Coordinates of C-alpha atoms in Angstrom, one line a residue:
Chain A
X1 CA 0.6 0.0 -0.9
X2 CA 2.2 2.6 0.9
X3 CA 4.4 1.6 -2.1
X4 CA 2.0 2.0 -4.5
X5 CA 0.1 5.2 -2.3
X6 CA 4.2 7.1 -2.1
X7 CA 6.3 5.6 -3.9
X8 CA 4.6 5.3 -7.7
X9 CA 4.1 1.8 -7.4
X10 CA 8.0 0.8 -7.6
X11 CA 9.2 -1.6 -4.4
X12 CA 12.4 -2.7 -3.2
X13 CA 12.9 -6.2 -2.4
X14 CA 15.6 -8.2 -1.0
X15 CA 14.3 -11.9 -2.2
X16 CA 16.5 -15.5 -2.5
X17 CA 16.4 -18.3 -5.0
X18 CA 13.5 -20.9 -2.7
X19 CA 11.0 -20.3 -1.0
X20 CA 10.6 -23.5 1.5
X21 CA 15.3 -23.9 2.6
X22 CA 14.2 -26.5 4.8
X23 CA 12.6 -28.9 0.8
X24 CA 16.1 -28.3 -0.9
X25 CA 18.8 -30.9 -0.2
X26 CA 21.0 -30.5 2.5
X27 CA 24.3 -30.1 0.2
X28 CA 22.4 -27.9 -1.7
X29 CA 23.9 -23.9 -1.2
X30 CA 19.7 -22.6 -1.2
X31 CA 19.6 -25.5 1.2
X32 CA 21.5 -22.6 3.8
X33 CA 19.6 -19.8 4.0
X34 CA 19.1 -19.5 8.1
X35 CA 15.1 -19.3 8.7
X36 CA 15.6 -15.2 9.7
X37 CA 16.1 -15.1 6.2
X38 CA 14.3 -17.8 4.2
X39 CA 11.3 -16.0 3.0
X40 CA 7.9 -19.8 3.4
X41 CA 10.2 -19.8 8.3
X42 CA 9.2 -15.0 8.0
X43 CA 6.1 -15.9 6.5
X44 CA 4.6 -18.7 8.5
X45 CA 6.4 -16.2 10.9
X46 CA 4.3 -13.3 10.4
X47 CA 1.6 -15.6 9.6
X48 CA 0.8 -16.5 13.3
X49 CA 1.6 -13.6 14.7
X50 CA -1.4 -12.4 12.4
X51 CA -3.6 -15.4 13.5
X52 CA -3.1 -15.2 17.6
X53 CA -2.6 -10.9 17.9
X54 CA -0.1 -10.7 19.4
X55 CA 2.5 -8.5 18.8
X56 CA 5.5 -10.5 18.7
X57 CA 9.0 -9.5 16.9
X58 CA 8.2 -9.3 13.0
X59 CA 5.2 -7.2 13.8
X60 CA 6.8 -4.0 16.1
X61 CA 10.3 -4.5 13.4
X62 CA 8.2 -3.5 10.2
X63 CA 6.1 -0.8 11.8
X64 CA 9.5 0.9 13.4
X65 CA 10.9 -0.2 10.1
X66 CA 9.0 2.0 8.1
X67 CA 8.6 4.4 10.3
X68 CA 11.9 5.2 10.4
X69 CA 11.8 4.5 6.1
X70 CA 9.4 7.5 6.2
X71 CA 12.5 9.9 7.1
X72 CA 15.4 9.1 5.3
X73 CA 12.9 9.1 2.3
X74 CA 11.6 12.2 4.1
X75 CA 15.4 13.3 3.8
X76 CA 16.8 12.2 0.4
X77 CA 13.7 15.1 -0.3
X78 CA 11.9 12.2 -2.3
X79 CA 8.7 12.6 -0.7
X80 CA 7.6 15.4 2.1
X81 CA 7.7 15.8 5.4
X82 CA 3.1 15.4 5.6
X83 CA 3.8 12.3 2.8
X84 CA 6.1 11.2 5.7
X85 CA 3.3 11.9 9.1
X86 CA 1.1 10.0 6.5
X87 CA 3.1 6.7 6.6
X88 CA 3.9 6.9 10.4
X89 CA 0.6 7.3 11.2
X90 CA -0.1 4.1 9.3
X91 CA 1.8 2.4 10.3
X92 CA 1.2 2.8 14.0
X93 CA -3.2 2.5 12.9
X94 CA -3.4 -0.5 10.7
X95 CA -4.3 -3.2 12.7
X96 CA -4.0 -6.9 12.6
X97 CA -5.0 -7.4 9.0
X98 CA -2.4 -5.0 7.0
X99 CA 0.1 -6.1 8.4
X100 CA -0.8 -10.2 6.9
X101 CA 2.5 -11.4 4.5
X102 CA 2.4 -11.1 1.2
X103 CA 4.7 -13.7 -1.3
X104 CA 6.1 -11.9 -4.2
X105 CA 7.4 -14.6 -6.9
X106 CA 9.6 -12.5 -9.1
X107 CA 10.6 -14.7 -13.0
X108 CA 14.0 -14.2 -12.2
X109 CA 15.2 -13.3 -16.6
X110 CA 13.7 -9.7 -17.0
X111 CA 15.7 -9.3 -13.4
X112 CA 19.1 -10.7 -14.1
X113 CA 20.5 -7.6 -14.9
X114 CA 19.0 -5.6 -11.4
X115 CA 20.2 -8.4 -8.9
X116 CA 22.3 -7.2 -5.9
X117 CA 24.1 -10.1 -4.3
X118 CA 23.6 -9.3 -0.7
X119 CA 27.3 -8.9 0.6
X120 CA 27.9 -11.3 2.9
X121 CA 28.0 -9.7 6.7
X122 CA 24.9 -8.0 6.4
X123 CA 23.2 -12.1 5.0
X124 CA 22.2 -14.7 8.0
X125 CA 23.3 -17.2 6.9
X126 CA 25.9 -18.6 3.3
X127 CA 22.5 -19.4 1.8
X128 CA 22.0 -16.5 -0.9
X129 CA 20.8 -13.2 -1.0
X130 CA 19.4 -10.7 -3.1
X131 CA 18.0 -7.3 -3.0
X132 CA 16.5 -5.6 -6.5
X133 CA 16.3 -2.1 -6.3
X134 CA 12.9 -1.3 -8.2
X135 CA 11.0 -3.5 -8.8
X136 CA 7.9 -2.4 -10.7
X137 CA 4.6 -4.0 -9.4
X138 CA 4.1 -6.0 -13.7
X139 CA 8.2 -7.3 -13.1
X140 CA 6.4 -10.1 -10.0
X141 CA 2.6 -11.1 -8.8
X142 CA 1.7 -11.2 -5.2
X143 CA -0.2 -14.7 -3.4
X144 CA -0.9 -15.1 -0.3
X145 CA -1.0 -18.5 1.1
Chain B
X1 CA 6.7 10.5 27.4
X2 CA 8.1 8.5 25.0
X3 CA 11.3 11.1 24.0
X4 CA 15.0 10.4 24.8
X5 CA 15.6 14.0 26.6
X6 CA 19.0 13.7 24.9
X7 CA 17.3 14.5 21.7
X8 CA 14.6 17.2 23.4
X9 CA 16.8 20.2 22.1
X10 CA 17.1 19.4 18.6
X11 CA 15.2 20.9 16.0
X12 CA 12.1 18.1 15.6
X13 CA 13.2 17.0 11.8
X14 CA 16.6 16.9 13.8
X15 CA 15.3 14.1 16.6
X16 CA 13.7 12.5 14.2
X17 CA 16.8 11.8 12.2
X18 CA 18.9 10.6 14.8
X19 CA 15.7 7.8 16.0
X20 CA 14.7 6.4 13.2
X21 CA 18.9 6.0 12.1
X22 CA 18.5 4.2 15.8
X23 CA 15.3 2.9 14.2
X24 CA 17.8 1.7 11.0
X25 CA 20.9 0.3 13.5
X26 CA 18.4 -2.3 15.0
X27 CA 16.4 -4.1 12.0
X28 CA 18.1 -5.5 9.4
X29 CA 19.4 -4.1 6.2
X30 CA 21.2 -5.5 3.0
X31 CA 23.5 -2.8 2.2
X32 CA 25.3 -1.4 5.3
X33 CA 22.9 1.5 6.2
X34 CA 24.1 5.5 5.1
X35 CA 22.0 8.4 6.3
X36 CA 21.3 11.4 3.7
X37 CA 21.2 13.3 7.3
X38 CA 24.9 14.6 8.8
X39 CA 24.7 12.8 12.7
X40 CA 26.9 13.4 14.8
X41 CA 28.8 10.0 17.1
X42 CA 28.1 12.3 20.2
X43 CA 24.4 13.2 19.9
X44 CA 24.2 9.0 18.3
X45 CA 25.8 7.5 21.2
X46 CA 24.5 9.6 24.0
X47 CA 20.6 8.7 22.8
X48 CA 21.4 5.1 22.7
X49 CA 23.0 4.9 26.3
X50 CA 20.1 6.6 27.4
X51 CA 17.6 4.3 25.2
X52 CA 18.5 1.2 26.2
X53 CA 18.4 3.4 30.9
X54 CA 15.3 4.3 30.1
X55 CA 14.3 1.1 29.1
X56 CA 16.3 -0.9 31.9
X57 CA 18.5 -3.3 29.4
X58 CA 22.1 -3.8 29.2
X59 CA 22.4 -4.3 25.2
X60 CA 19.8 -5.4 22.5
X61 CA 21.1 -8.5 21.3
X62 CA 18.6 -10.1 22.6
X63 CA 15.2 -10.3 20.4
X64 CA 13.2 -9.6 22.9
X65 CA 15.0 -6.9 24.2
X66 CA 15.0 -5.1 20.5
X67 CA 11.8 -5.4 20.2
X68 CA 11.4 -2.9 23.8
X69 CA 13.8 -0.8 22.2
X70 CA 11.6 -0.4 18.8
X71 CA 8.5 -0.2 20.6
X72 CA 10.0 2.5 22.7
X73 CA 11.9 4.4 19.0
X74 CA 8.9 4.0 17.5
X75 CA 6.2 6.1 19.2
X76 CA 8.8 8.6 20.4
X77 CA 9.4 9.0 15.9
X78 CA 5.4 9.4 16.4
X79 CA 5.2 11.9 19.1
X80 CA 7.7 13.9 17.3
X81 CA 6.8 13.6 12.9
X82 CA 3.1 13.2 13.6
X83 CA 2.5 15.8 17.0
X84 CA -0.8 15.4 18.2
X85 CA -2.3 18.7 17.3
X86 CA -1.3 17.9 13.7
X87 CA -3.0 14.3 13.9
X88 CA -6.7 15.4 12.9
X89 CA -4.9 16.2 9.6
X90 CA -2.7 13.4 9.2
X91 CA -5.5 10.8 9.2
X92 CA -8.6 13.4 6.8
X93 CA -5.4 13.0 4.3
X94 CA -4.8 8.8 4.6
X95 CA -8.3 8.9 4.8
X96 CA -9.3 10.8 1.7
X97 CA -6.1 8.3 -0.1
X98 CA -8.0 5.5 0.8
X99 CA -5.9 3.8 3.2
X100 CA -7.3 4.3 6.4
X101 CA -8.6 1.1 8.3
X102 CA -11.8 0.4 7.9
X103 CA -12.6 1.0 12.0
X104 CA -11.3 4.3 12.1
X105 CA -13.1 6.0 9.4
X106 CA -16.1 8.4 11.0
X107 CA -18.9 7.0 8.8
X108 CA -22.3 8.8 8.4
X109 CA -25.8 7.6 5.9
X110 CA -26.1 10.0 2.9
X111 CA -29.7 10.8 2.5
X112 CA -29.6 8.7 -0.8
X113 CA -29.3 5.7 1.5
X114 CA -32.2 6.3 3.9
X115 CA -34.6 7.6 1.1
X116 CA -34.2 4.1 -0.6
X117 CA -31.6 1.6 0.4
X118 CA -32.4 2.2 4.1
X119 CA -36.5 1.9 3.0
X120 CA -35.7 -0.9 1.3
X121 CA -34.6 -2.9 3.9
X122 CA -30.8 -2.5 4.2
X123 CA -30.9 -1.4 8.0
X124 CA -27.4 0.6 9.2
X125 CA -27.1 -2.0 11.8
X126 CA -26.3 -4.5 8.5
X127 CA -24.5 -1.9 7.2
X128 CA -21.4 -0.5 10.0
X129 CA -21.6 -4.7 10.8
X130 CA -19.8 -4.2 6.3
X131 CA -17.4 -1.6 7.7
X132 CA -16.6 -3.9 11.0
X133 CA -15.6 -6.9 9.1
X134 CA -16.2 -6.6 6.0
X135 CA -15.1 -9.4 2.8
X136 CA -14.1 -7.0 0.2
X137 CA -12.9 -3.8 0.5
X138 CA -11.7 -1.1 -2.5
X139 CA -11.3 2.1 -2.7
X140 CA -11.2 4.1 -5.7
X141 CA -8.6 6.7 -6.1
X142 CA -8.9 9.1 -8.1
X143 CA -5.2 10.1 -10.3
X144 CA -3.9 13.1 -9.2
X145 CA -4.1 14.3 -12.6
X146 CA -8.5 14.5 -11.9
X147 CA -8.9 13.8 -8.7
X148 CA -11.5 17.4 -8.9
X149 CA -14.2 17.0 -9.1
X150 CA -14.5 12.8 -9.0
X151 CA -15.6 10.3 -5.8
X152 CA -13.5 9.3 -4.2
X153 CA -15.6 5.7 -3.7
X154 CA -14.7 2.9 -1.7
X155 CA -16.8 -0.5 -2.4
X156 CA -17.1 -2.6 0.2
X157 CA -19.4 -6.3 0.7
X158 CA -19.6 -8.7 3.2
X159 CA -20.9 -12.2 2.2
X160 CA -23.8 -13.1 5.2
X161 CA -24.7 -17.3 4.6
X162 CA -27.9 -19.2 5.8
X163 CA -30.4 -20.6 4.2
X164 CA -30.8 -18.1 1.1
X165 CA -27.2 -16.5 1.7
X166 CA -26.4 -12.6 -0.3
X167 CA -24.2 -10.4 -0.2
X168 CA -24.7 -7.3 0.9
X169 CA -22.9 -4.4 -1.7
X170 CA -22.5 -1.1 0.2
X171 CA -20.6 1.4 -1.4
X172 CA -20.1 4.9 -0.1
X173 CA -18.0 8.4 -0.6
X174 CA -15.3 9.1 1.2
X175 CA -14.6 12.2 2.7
X176 CA -11.4 12.8 5.1
X177 CA -12.0 10.3 7.4
X178 CA -15.2 9.8 6.8
X179 CA -17.4 7.0 5.1
X180 CA -21.1 9.4 3.7
X181 CA -23.1 5.2 2.9
X182 CA -24.7 6.5 -0.7
X183 CA -26.4 2.9 -1.5
X184 CA -26.4 -0.7 -0.3
X185 CA -27.9 -3.8 -2.4
X186 CA -28.3 -7.3 -0.6
X187 CA -27.6 -9.4 -3.6
X188 CA -28.4 -12.7 -3.3
X189 CA -26.2 -15.6 -4.0
X190 CA -29.4 -17.4 -5.8
X191 CA -30.1 -14.3 -8.4
X192 CA -26.2 -13.1 -8.8
X193 CA -23.5 -15.3 -9.5
X194 CA -21.4 -14.5 -7.2
X195 CA -18.0 -17.3 -8.7
X196 CA -15.4 -16.6 -10.2
X197 CA -15.4 -12.3 -8.4
X198 CA -12.4 -11.3 -6.3
X199 CA -12.8 -8.4 -5.9
X200 CA -16.0 -5.7 -5.0
X201 CA -15.9 -3.7 -7.6
X202 CA -16.7 -7.0 -9.2
X203 CA -20.1 -8.2 -7.0
X204 CA -21.1 -5.0 -8.0
X205 CA -20.9 -4.8 -11.5
X206 CA -22.7 -8.7 -11.6
X207 CA -25.1 -6.8 -9.6
X208 CA -25.4 -4.6 -12.3
X209 CA -25.8 -6.7 -14.9
X210 CA -28.6 -8.7 -13.2
X211 CA -31.1 -5.7 -11.9
X212 CA -29.2 -2.6 -13.7
X213 CA -31.2 -0.7 -16.2
X214 CA -28.5 -0.6 -20.2
X215 CA -26.7 3.3 -20.0
X216 CA -25.0 5.2 -23.7
X217 CA -21.6 6.3 -23.1
X218 CA -20.9 8.8 -25.4
X219 CA -21.2 5.7 -29.1
X220 CA -20.3 2.9 -25.5
X221 CA -23.9 1.7 -24.2
X222 CA -23.4 -0.8 -21.4
X223 CA -25.2 -1.8 -17.8
X224 CA -21.8 -1.1 -15.6
X225 CA -19.0 1.2 -16.1
X226 CA -15.8 1.5 -13.9
X227 CA -12.3 3.8 -14.6
X228 CA -13.3 5.0 -17.9
X229 CA -12.2 7.2 -19.9
X230 CA -14.9 8.6 -23.2
X231 CA -13.8 10.9 -25.5
X232 CA -16.2 13.3 -26.8
X233 CA -15.8 15.3 -30.8
X234 CA -18.3 18.7 -30.4
X235 CA -21.0 17.3 -32.0
X236 CA -21.5 15.0 -28.8
X237 CA -24.3 16.8 -27.7
X238 CA -25.5 17.0 -24.3
X239 CA -27.2 14.2 -23.1
X240 CA -23.9 11.9 -23.1
X241 CA -25.1 9.4 -20.3
X242 CA -28.5 8.5 -21.3
X243 CA -31.0 5.1 -19.6
X244 CA -31.7 3.6 -22.1
X245 CA -35.0 1.8 -20.2
X246 CA -36.8 0.9 -23.6
X247 CA -39.5 2.8 -23.2
X248 CA -40.4 0.5 -19.6
X249 CA -42.2 3.1 -16.6
X250 CA -39.7 1.7 -14.2
X251 CA -38.0 3.3 -11.2
X252 CA -34.3 3.6 -11.6
X253 CA -32.3 4.8 -9.6
X254 CA -28.9 5.8 -11.1
X255 CA -25.4 6.8 -10.0
X256 CA -22.8 8.9 -12.0
X257 CA -19.4 10.0 -10.5
X258 CA -18.0 11.1 -13.4
X259 CA -15.6 14.5 -14.6
X260 CA -16.5 15.1 -17.6
X261 CA -14.3 17.9 -19.8
X262 CA -14.5 19.8 -23.6
X263 CA -12.4 16.6 -25.5
X264 CA -13.1 13.9 -22.4
X265 CA -16.2 12.5 -19.8
X266 CA -14.2 10.7 -17.1
X267 CA -16.6 8.4 -15.5
X268 CA -15.1 6.6 -12.5
X269 CA -18.8 4.6 -11.8
X270 CA -22.4 4.3 -14.1
X271 CA -24.7 3.0 -13.7
X272 CA -29.2 2.2 -12.9
X273 CA -30.6 0.5 -10.9
X274 CA -34.1 -0.5 -12.3
X275 CA -35.5 -0.2 -8.8
X276 CA -39.1 -2.4 -9.1
X277 CA -37.4 -4.9 -10.8
X278 CA -35.1 -5.4 -7.6
X279 CA -37.6 -4.9 -5.1
X280 CA -39.6 -7.4 -6.6
X281 CA -36.7 -10.2 -6.3
X282 CA -36.4 -8.8 -2.3
X283 CA -40.4 -9.8 -1.4
X284 CA -38.9 -13.1 -3.7
X285 CA -36.3 -13.2 -0.7
X286 CA -39.1 -12.3 2.4
X287 CA -37.6 -9.1 2.7
X288 CA -40.0 -6.7 4.7
X289 CA -40.3 -3.2 3.7
X290 CA -42.3 -0.6 3.8
X291 CA -42.5 1.3 1.1
X292 CA -44.6 2.8 -1.4
X293 CA -42.6 3.5 -4.8
X294 CA -45.0 5.3 -6.5
X295 CA -43.0 8.3 -4.6
X296 CA -39.7 6.5 -5.7
X297 CA -40.8 9.1 -8.6
X298 CA -40.1 8.6 -11.6
X299 CA -36.2 8.5 -11.6
X300 CA -34.2 8.4 -8.3
X301 CA -31.3 10.2 -10.0
X302 CA -27.2 10.9 -8.4
X303 CA -24.9 12.8 -10.8
X304 CA -22.4 13.7 -9.5
X305 CA -18.7 15.3 -11.9
X306 CA -17.7 18.0 -12.4
X307 CA -17.1 20.0 -15.7
X308 CA -15.3 21.7 -17.4
X309 CA -16.1 23.3 -20.4
X310 CA -19.5 23.7 -22.2
X311 CA -20.2 20.6 -22.0
X312 CA -22.8 18.4 -19.6
X313 CA -23.7 15.9 -18.7
X314 CA -27.8 14.8 -18.1
X315 CA -29.6 11.8 -16.8
X316 CA -32.4 11.0 -19.2
X317 CA -34.8 7.8 -20.1
X318 CA -34.7 7.4 -22.7
X319 CA -36.4 4.7 -25.2

């Protein structure tokens, strides 16, 4: 919602090659993704926090992260001070359902040239992780499991 | 008060840059965190130290400690970036964009709803139930360029299961942080197909296909139009939206939201419901209503729009 309303539907994504690293062979690099970076594990953790209506670790982290990003975007002139206040207000007042997890399915070929490897120091494990700085909405599908 | 006294003397925008930097240092990031404003290492470290002391923590290594710190900092950031005196304005702006959680919208009932839909078996309580726990919500957000004159519209649906299941379709207009209820219809599963509909606007479209009266907009004939732009020529004439009711004298309830310029007609929503067909359907399903349909008037028409240039939109019954 925030990307759509304030960022022209351009998304910054931090992604992996496998949805569920536990489904891959023990000796493959895809199995080396830590739960804190594994899309499936993150999805399950968030869904659990929403189901139980209990703010665990993930929701406060996202609320804080989004609010801090709003300030960063404001400081870099990407959004106005009014828009930053709106994002912070939205993050603060959003109900549980607004934090429900979504999975982005990104076909690799069209974005291959824009994949940036996450440095090992920033990763929780050896499994491959990437970022794409500007992903347009037509370049991925969104699914809810 | 959720504040850090070490930052108190700084201007508000600088203060929240420090709070945001503290938040970013405790949240995962795929890159090195780089701030766009220059922060003093000394102030930053003092703020960090004060944070630990306020929360009675010795380190932020443990997940529960980080969560507590993030909660505190989010509160502090909100206090600085959205001061109490601004909350009302911010809420209005967010509401207008359709980005407010539904429970935070104020609700008002428009005259159209009271005059027509409430008398045709839809109670205010039922509408409030939809807002409390909608199965689907869709906010039409007018394009920034054409925003003026086009009503920001919200469509909500809720399914009521039982012996004779139906979907209650509610149309509201957003006025900042207020939803003004404009229309509400019961769409029975046995009469209106519900599969494989996904979005609220699809449910409305399906309902209009069953109970709607055809319209002519420009050269196009359709029962339902949503978010379409029609080119207009100087010879388009005055009657750009016409209700084609085939000579029947049935009362219809038309709703047009549009923006007209000299060259185009941007329609947010346009449809007309045959009120008598709809009322007969309600009666078949045992919905009781006291309304005498003859006092609705020949046409119950709601038109909302904006004109630029000489063009004009009128709803007109045409055989």
